[in-house]
PDB file of C-alpha atoms in Angstrom:
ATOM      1  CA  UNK A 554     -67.832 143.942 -14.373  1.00 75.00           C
ATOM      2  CA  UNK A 555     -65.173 141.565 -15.885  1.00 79.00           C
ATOM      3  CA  UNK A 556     -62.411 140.530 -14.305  1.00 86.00           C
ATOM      4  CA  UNK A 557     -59.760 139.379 -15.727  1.00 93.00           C
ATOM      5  CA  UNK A 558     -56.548 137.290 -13.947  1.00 95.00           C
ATOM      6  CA  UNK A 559     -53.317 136.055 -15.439  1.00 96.00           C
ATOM      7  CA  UNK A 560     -50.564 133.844 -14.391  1.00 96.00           C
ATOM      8  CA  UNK A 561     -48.070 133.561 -13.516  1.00 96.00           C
ATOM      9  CA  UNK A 562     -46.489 137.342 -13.746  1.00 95.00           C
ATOM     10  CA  UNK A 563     -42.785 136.297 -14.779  1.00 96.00           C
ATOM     11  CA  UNK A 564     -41.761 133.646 -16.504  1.00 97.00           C
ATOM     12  CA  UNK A 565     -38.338 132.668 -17.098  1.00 98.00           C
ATOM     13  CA  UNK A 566     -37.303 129.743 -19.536  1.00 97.00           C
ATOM     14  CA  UNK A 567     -34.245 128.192 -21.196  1.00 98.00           C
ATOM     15  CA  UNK A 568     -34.361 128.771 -25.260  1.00 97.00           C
ATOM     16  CA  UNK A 569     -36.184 125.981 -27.302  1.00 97.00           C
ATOM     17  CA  UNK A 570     -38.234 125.453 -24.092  1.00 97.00           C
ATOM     18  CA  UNK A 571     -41.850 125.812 -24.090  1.00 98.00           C
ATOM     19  CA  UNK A 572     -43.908 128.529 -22.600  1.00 98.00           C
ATOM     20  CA  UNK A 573     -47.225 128.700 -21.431  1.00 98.00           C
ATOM     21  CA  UNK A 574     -49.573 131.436 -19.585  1.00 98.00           C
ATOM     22  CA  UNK A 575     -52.800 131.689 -18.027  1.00 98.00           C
ATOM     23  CA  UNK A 576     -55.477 133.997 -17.990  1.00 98.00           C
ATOM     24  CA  UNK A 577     -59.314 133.145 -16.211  1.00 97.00           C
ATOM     25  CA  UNK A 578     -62.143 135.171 -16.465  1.00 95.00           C
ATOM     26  CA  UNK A 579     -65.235 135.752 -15.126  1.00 92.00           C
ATOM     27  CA  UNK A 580     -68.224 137.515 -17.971  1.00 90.00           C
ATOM     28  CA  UNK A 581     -69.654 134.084 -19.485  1.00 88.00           C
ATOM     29  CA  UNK A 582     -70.957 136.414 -22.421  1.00 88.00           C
ATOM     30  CA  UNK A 583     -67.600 136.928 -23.391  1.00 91.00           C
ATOM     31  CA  UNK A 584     -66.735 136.310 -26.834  1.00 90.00           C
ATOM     32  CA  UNK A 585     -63.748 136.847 -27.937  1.00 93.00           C
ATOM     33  CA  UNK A 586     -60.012 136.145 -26.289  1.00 95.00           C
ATOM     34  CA  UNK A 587     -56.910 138.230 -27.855  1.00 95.00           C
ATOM     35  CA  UNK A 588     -53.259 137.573 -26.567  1.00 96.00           C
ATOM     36  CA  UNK A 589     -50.758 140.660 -26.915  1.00 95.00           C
ATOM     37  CA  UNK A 590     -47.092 141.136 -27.210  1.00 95.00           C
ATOM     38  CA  UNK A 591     -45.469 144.325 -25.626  1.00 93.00           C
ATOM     39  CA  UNK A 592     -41.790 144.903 -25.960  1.00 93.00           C
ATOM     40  CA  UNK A 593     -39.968 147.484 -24.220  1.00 90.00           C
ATOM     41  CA  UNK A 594     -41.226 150.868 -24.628  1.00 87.00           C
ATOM     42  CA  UNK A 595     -43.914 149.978 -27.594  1.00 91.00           C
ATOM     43  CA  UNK A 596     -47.511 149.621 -28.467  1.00 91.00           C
ATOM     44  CA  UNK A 597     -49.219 145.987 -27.466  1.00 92.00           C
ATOM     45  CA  UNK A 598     -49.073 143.864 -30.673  1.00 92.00           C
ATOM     46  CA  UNK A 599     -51.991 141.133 -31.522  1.00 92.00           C
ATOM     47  CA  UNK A 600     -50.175 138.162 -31.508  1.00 95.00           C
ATOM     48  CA  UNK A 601     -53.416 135.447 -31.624  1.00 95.00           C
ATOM     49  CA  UNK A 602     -56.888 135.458 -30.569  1.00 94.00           C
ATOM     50  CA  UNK A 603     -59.351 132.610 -30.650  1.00 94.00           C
ATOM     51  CA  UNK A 604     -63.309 133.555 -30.685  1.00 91.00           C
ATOM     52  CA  UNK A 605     -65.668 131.339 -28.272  1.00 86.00           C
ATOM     53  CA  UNK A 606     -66.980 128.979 -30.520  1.00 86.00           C
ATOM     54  CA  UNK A 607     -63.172 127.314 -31.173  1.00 83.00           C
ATOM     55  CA  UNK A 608     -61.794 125.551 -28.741  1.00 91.00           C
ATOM     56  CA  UNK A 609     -58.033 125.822 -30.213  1.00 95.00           C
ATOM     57  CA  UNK A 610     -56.068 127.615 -32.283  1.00 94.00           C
ATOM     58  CA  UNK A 611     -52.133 127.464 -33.647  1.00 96.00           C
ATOM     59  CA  UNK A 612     -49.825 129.964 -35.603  1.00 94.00           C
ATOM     60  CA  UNK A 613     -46.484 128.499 -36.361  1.00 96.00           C
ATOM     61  CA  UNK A 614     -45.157 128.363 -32.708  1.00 97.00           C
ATOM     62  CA  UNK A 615     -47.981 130.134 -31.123  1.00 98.00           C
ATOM     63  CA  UNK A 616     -51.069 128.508 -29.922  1.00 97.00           C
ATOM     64  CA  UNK A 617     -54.376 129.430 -27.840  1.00 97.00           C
ATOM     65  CA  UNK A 618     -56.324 127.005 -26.353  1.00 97.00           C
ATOM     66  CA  UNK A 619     -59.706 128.119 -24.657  1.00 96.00           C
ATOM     67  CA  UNK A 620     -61.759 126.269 -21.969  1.00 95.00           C
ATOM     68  CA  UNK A 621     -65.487 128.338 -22.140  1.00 93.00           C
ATOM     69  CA  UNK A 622     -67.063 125.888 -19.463  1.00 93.00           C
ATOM     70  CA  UNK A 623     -64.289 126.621 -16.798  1.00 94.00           C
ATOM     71  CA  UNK A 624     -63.644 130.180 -18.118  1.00 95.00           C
ATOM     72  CA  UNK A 625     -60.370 130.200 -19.275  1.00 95.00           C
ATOM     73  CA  UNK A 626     -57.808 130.314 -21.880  1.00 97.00           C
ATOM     74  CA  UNK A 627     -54.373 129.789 -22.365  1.00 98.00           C
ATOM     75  CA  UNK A 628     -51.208 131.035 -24.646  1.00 98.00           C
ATOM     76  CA  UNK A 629     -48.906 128.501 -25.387  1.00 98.00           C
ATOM     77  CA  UNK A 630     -45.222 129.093 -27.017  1.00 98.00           C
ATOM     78  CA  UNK A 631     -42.774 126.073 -28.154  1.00 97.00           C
ATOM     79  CA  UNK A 632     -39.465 126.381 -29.025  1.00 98.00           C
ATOM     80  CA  UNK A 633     -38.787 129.803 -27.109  1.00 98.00           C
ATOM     81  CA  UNK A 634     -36.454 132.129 -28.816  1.00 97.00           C
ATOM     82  CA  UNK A 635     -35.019 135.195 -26.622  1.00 96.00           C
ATOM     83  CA  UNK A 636     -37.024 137.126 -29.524  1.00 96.00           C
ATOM     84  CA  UNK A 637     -39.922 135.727 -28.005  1.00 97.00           C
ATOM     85  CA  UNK A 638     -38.788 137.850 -24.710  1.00 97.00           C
ATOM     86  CA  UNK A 639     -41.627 140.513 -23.676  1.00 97.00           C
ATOM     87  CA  UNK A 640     -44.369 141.518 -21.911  1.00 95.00           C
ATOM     88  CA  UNK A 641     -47.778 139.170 -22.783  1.00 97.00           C
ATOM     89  CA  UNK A 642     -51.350 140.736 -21.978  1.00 96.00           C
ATOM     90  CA  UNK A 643     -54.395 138.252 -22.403  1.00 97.00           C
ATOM     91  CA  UNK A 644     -57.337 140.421 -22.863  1.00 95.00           C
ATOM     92  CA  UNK A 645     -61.163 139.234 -22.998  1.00 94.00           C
ATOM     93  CA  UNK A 646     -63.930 141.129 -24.870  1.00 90.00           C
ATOM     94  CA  UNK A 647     -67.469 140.914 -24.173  1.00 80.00           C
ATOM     95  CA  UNK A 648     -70.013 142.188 -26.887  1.00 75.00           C
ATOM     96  CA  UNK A 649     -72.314 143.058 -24.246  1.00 76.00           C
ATOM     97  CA  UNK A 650     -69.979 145.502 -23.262  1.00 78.00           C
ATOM     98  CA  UNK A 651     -68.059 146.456 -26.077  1.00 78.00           C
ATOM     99  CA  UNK A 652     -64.978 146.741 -23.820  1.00 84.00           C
ATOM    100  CA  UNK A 653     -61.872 144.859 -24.329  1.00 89.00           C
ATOM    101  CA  UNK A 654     -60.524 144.379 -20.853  1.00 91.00           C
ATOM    102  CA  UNK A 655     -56.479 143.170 -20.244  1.00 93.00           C
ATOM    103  CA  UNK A 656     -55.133 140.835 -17.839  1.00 94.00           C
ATOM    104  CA  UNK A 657     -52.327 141.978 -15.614  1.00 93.00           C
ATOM    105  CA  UNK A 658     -49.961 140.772 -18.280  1.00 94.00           C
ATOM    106  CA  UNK A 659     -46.638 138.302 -18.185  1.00 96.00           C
ATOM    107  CA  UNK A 660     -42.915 138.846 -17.911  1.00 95.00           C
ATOM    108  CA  UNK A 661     -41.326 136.403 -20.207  1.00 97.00           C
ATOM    109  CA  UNK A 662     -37.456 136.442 -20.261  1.00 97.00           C
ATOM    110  CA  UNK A 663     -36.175 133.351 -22.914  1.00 97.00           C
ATOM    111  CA  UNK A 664     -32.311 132.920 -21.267  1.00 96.00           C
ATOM    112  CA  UNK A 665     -30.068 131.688 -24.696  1.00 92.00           C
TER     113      UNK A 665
ATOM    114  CA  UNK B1034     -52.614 155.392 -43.700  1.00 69.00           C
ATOM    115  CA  UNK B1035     -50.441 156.711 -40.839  1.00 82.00           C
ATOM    116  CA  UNK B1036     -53.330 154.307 -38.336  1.00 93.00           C
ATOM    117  CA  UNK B1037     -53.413 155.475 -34.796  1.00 96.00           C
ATOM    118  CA  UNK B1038     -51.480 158.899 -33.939  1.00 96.00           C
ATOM    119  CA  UNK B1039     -50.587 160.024 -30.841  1.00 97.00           C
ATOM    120  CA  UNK B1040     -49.126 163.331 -29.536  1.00 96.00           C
ATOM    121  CA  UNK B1041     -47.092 164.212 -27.674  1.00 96.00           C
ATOM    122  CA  UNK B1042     -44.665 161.040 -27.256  1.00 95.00           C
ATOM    123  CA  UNK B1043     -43.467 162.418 -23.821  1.00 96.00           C
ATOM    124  CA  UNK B1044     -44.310 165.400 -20.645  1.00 96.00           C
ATOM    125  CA  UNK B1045     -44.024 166.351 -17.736  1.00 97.00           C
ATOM    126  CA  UNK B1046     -46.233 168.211 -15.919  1.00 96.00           C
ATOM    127  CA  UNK B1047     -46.053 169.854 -12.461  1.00 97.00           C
ATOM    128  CA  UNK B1048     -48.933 168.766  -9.745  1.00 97.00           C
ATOM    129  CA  UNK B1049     -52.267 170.813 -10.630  1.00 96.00           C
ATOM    130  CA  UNK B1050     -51.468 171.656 -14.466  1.00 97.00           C
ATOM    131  CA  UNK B1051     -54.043 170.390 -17.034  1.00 96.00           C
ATOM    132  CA  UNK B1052     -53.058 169.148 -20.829  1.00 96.00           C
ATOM    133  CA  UNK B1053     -54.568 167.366 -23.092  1.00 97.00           C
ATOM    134  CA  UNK B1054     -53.648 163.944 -24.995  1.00 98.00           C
ATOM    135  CA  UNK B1055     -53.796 164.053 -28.644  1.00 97.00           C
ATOM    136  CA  UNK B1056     -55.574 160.761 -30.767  1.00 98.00           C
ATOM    137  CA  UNK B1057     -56.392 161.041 -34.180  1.00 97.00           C
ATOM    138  CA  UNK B1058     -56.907 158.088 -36.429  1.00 97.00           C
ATOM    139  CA  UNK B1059     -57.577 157.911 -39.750  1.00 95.00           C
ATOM    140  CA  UNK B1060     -59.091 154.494 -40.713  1.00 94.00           C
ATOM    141  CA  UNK B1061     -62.486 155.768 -40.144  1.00 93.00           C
ATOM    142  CA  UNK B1062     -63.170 153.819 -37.391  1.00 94.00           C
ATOM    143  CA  UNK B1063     -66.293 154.079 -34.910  1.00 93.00           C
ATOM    144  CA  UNK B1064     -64.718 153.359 -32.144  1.00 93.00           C
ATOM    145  CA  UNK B1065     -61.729 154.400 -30.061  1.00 96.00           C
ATOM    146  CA  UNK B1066     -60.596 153.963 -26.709  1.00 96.00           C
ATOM    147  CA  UNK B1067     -58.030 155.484 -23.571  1.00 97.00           C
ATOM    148  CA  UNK B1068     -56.153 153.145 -21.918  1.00 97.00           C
ATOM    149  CA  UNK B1069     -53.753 153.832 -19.096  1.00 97.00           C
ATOM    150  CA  UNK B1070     -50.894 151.634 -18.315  1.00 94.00           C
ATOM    151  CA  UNK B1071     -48.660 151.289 -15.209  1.00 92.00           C
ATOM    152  CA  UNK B1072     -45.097 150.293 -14.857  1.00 84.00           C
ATOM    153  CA  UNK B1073     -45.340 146.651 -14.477  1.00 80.00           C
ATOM    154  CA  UNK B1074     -49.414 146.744 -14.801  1.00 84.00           C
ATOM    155  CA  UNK B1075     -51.918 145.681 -17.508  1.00 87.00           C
ATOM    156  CA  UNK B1076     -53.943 148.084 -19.692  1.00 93.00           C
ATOM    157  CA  UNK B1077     -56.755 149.836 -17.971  1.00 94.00           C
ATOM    158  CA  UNK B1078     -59.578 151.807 -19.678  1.00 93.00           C
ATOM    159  CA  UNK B1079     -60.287 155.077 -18.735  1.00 96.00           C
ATOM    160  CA  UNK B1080     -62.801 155.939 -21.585  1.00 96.00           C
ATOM    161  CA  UNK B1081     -64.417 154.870 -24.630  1.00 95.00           C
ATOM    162  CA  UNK B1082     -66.288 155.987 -27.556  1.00 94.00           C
ATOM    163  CA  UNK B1083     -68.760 154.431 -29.923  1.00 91.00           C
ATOM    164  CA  UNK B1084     -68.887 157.673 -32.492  1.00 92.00           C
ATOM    165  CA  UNK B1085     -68.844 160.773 -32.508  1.00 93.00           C
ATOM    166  CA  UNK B1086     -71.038 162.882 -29.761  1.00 94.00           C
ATOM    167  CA  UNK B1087     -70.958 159.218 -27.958  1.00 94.00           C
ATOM    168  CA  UNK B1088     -68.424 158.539 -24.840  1.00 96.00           C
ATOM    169  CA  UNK B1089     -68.798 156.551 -21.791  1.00 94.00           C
ATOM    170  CA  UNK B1090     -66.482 155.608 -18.716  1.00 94.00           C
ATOM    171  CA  UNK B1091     -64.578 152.744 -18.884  1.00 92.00           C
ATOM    172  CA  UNK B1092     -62.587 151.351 -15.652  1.00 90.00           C
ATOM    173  CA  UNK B1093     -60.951 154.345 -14.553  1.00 94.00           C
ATOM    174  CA  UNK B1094     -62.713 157.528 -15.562  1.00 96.00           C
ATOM    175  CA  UNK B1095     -61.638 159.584 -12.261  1.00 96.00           C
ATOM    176  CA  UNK B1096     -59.710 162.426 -12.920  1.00 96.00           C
ATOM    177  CA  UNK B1097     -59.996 162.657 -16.653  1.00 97.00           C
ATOM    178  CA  UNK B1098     -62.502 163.956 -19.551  1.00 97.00           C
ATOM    179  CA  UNK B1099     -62.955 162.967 -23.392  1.00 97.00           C
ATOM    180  CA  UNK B1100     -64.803 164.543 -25.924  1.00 95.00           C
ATOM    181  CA  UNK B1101     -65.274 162.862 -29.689  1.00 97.00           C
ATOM    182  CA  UNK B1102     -66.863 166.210 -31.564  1.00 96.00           C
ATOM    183  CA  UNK B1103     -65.303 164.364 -35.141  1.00 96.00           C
ATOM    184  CA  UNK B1104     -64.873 160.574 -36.049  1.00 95.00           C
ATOM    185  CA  UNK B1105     -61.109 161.099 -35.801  1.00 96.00           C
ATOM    186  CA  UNK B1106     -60.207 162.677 -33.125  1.00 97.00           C
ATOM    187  CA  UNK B1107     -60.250 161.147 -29.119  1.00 98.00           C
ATOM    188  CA  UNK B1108     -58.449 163.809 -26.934  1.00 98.00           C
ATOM    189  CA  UNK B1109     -57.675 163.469 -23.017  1.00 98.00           C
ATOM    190  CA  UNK B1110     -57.764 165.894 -20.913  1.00 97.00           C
ATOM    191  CA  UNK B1111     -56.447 166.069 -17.304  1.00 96.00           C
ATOM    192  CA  UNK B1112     -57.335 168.871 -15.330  1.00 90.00           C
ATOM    193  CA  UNK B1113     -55.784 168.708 -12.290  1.00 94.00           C
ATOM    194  CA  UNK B1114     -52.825 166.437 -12.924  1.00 95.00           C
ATOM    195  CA  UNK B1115     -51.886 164.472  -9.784  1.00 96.00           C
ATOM    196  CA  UNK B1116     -48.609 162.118  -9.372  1.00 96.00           C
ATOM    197  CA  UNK B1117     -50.964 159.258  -9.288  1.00 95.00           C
ATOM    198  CA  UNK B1118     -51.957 160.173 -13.098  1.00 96.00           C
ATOM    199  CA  UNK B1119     -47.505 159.226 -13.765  1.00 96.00           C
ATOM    200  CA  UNK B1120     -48.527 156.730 -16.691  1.00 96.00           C
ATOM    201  CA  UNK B1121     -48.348 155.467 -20.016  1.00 96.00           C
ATOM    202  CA  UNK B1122     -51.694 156.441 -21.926  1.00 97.00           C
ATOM    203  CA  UNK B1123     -52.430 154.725 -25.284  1.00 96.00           C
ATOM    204  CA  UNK B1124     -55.331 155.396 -27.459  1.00 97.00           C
ATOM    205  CA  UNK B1125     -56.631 152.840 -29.564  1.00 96.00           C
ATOM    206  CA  UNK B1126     -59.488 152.309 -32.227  1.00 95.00           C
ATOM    207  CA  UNK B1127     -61.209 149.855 -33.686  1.00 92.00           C
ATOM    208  CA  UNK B1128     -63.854 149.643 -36.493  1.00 89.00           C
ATOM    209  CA  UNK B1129     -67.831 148.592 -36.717  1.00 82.00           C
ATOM    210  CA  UNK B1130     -68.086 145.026 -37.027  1.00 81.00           C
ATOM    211  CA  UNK B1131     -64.594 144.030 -36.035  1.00 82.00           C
ATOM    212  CA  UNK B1132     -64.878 146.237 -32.509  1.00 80.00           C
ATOM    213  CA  UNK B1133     -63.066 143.356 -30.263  1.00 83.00           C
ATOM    214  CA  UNK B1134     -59.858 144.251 -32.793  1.00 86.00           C
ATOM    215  CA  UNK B1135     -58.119 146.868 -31.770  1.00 90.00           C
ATOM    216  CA  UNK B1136     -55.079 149.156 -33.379  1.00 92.00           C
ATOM    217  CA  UNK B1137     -53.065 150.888 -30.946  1.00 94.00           C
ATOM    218  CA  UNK B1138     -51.353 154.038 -31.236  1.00 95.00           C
ATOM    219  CA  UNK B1139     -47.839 154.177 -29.861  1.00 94.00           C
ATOM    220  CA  UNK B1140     -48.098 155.772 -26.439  1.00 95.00           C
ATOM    221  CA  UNK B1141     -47.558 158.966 -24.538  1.00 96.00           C
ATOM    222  CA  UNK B1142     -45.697 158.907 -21.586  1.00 96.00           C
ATOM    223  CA  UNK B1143     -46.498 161.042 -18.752  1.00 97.00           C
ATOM    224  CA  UNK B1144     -45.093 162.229 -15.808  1.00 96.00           C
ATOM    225  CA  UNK B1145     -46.794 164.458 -13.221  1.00 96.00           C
ATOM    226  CA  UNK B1146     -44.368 165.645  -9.992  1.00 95.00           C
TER     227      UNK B1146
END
């Protein structure tokens, strides 16, 4: 089955800083790449996804770049806000499957 | 639209009880899905359904059962709880043609001593 991996597990960064996390994968049917927010004691959030035929895709400080050939994908967040501090989850979905499977998800403290 | 409901928000349960997880959405959606998650872990899926009549296992089925008898409701039920079953459990649901986009209820936490 899939298997997802994500780095690095914490991340800690000074405010304004930029952020950036990891996740590989190994289905090359899947389709479709999702990034979550969790803070404390809450539901994941969608924050961005990107779908297999872009290669790259912003929202305000919030970006997702995916690499299809070498299987993986990326989150990237500028100017870091403590806000922005919470638990990320990539996730990968596979239409073959129909299963929407999470990465081990990402710490991200934002120090003011 | 109240989305994604889950109840109840919090229990405890002694080693060997059984209860059930309540999901009910209602956005009319085909699909809907169990996932557990562990302190510190990612979200893993312990069952799924395409419809009603319609489940399957997902990544963790062992020591749990689902049942979809109506489009809305998803229950869980544990029959033998077991300390390794201490989780958070969150139901989700998505809809045909837009399956990959889930909507997550807001979590039941469970603790089995």
């Amino acid at each position: 089955g899939e298997n997802v991996e994500q780095h690095p597990s914490t991340l800690s960064v000074q405010e304004g800083d930029s952020a950036v996390i990891k996740c590989t994968y190994s289905d090359s049917a899947s389709n479709y790449f999702p990034w979550y927010k969790q803070e404390l004691g809450k539901r994941p959030q969608l924050i961005i996804d990107i779908r297999s035929n872009v290669g790259e895709k912003k929202d305000q400080r919030i970006a997702v770049t995916l690499n299809k050939t070498a299987k993986h994908f990326s989150l990237h967040i500028t100017e870091t806000q403590p806000e922005d501090s919470a638990v990320y989850f990539c996730a990968v979905y596979s239409g073959n499957t129909g299963k929407l499977i999470f990465g081990q998800g990402t710490t991200l403290q934002v120090k003011p | 639209n109240a989305g994604v409901t889950q109840t109840p928000k919090f229990r405890i349960l002694k080693i060997g009880q059984s209860m059930t997880l309540q999901c009910t959405q209602d956005m009319n959606h085909n699909y809907m899905y169990w996932y557990r998650q562990d302190p510190g872990m990612g979200l893993k899926l312990i069952y799924y359904s395409v419809g009603a009549g319609i489940t399957d296992k997902g990544e963790v089925p062992n020591g749990y059962n689902v049942s979809r008898s109506t489009t809305e409701d998803f229950p869980l039920r544990l029959e033998l709880a077991a300390p390794s079953q201490t989780s958070v459990y969150f139901c989700a649901s998505s809809r045909w043609g837009q399956t990959e986009k889930l909507f997550f209820g807001s979590g039941t936490q469970l603790s089995v001593l």
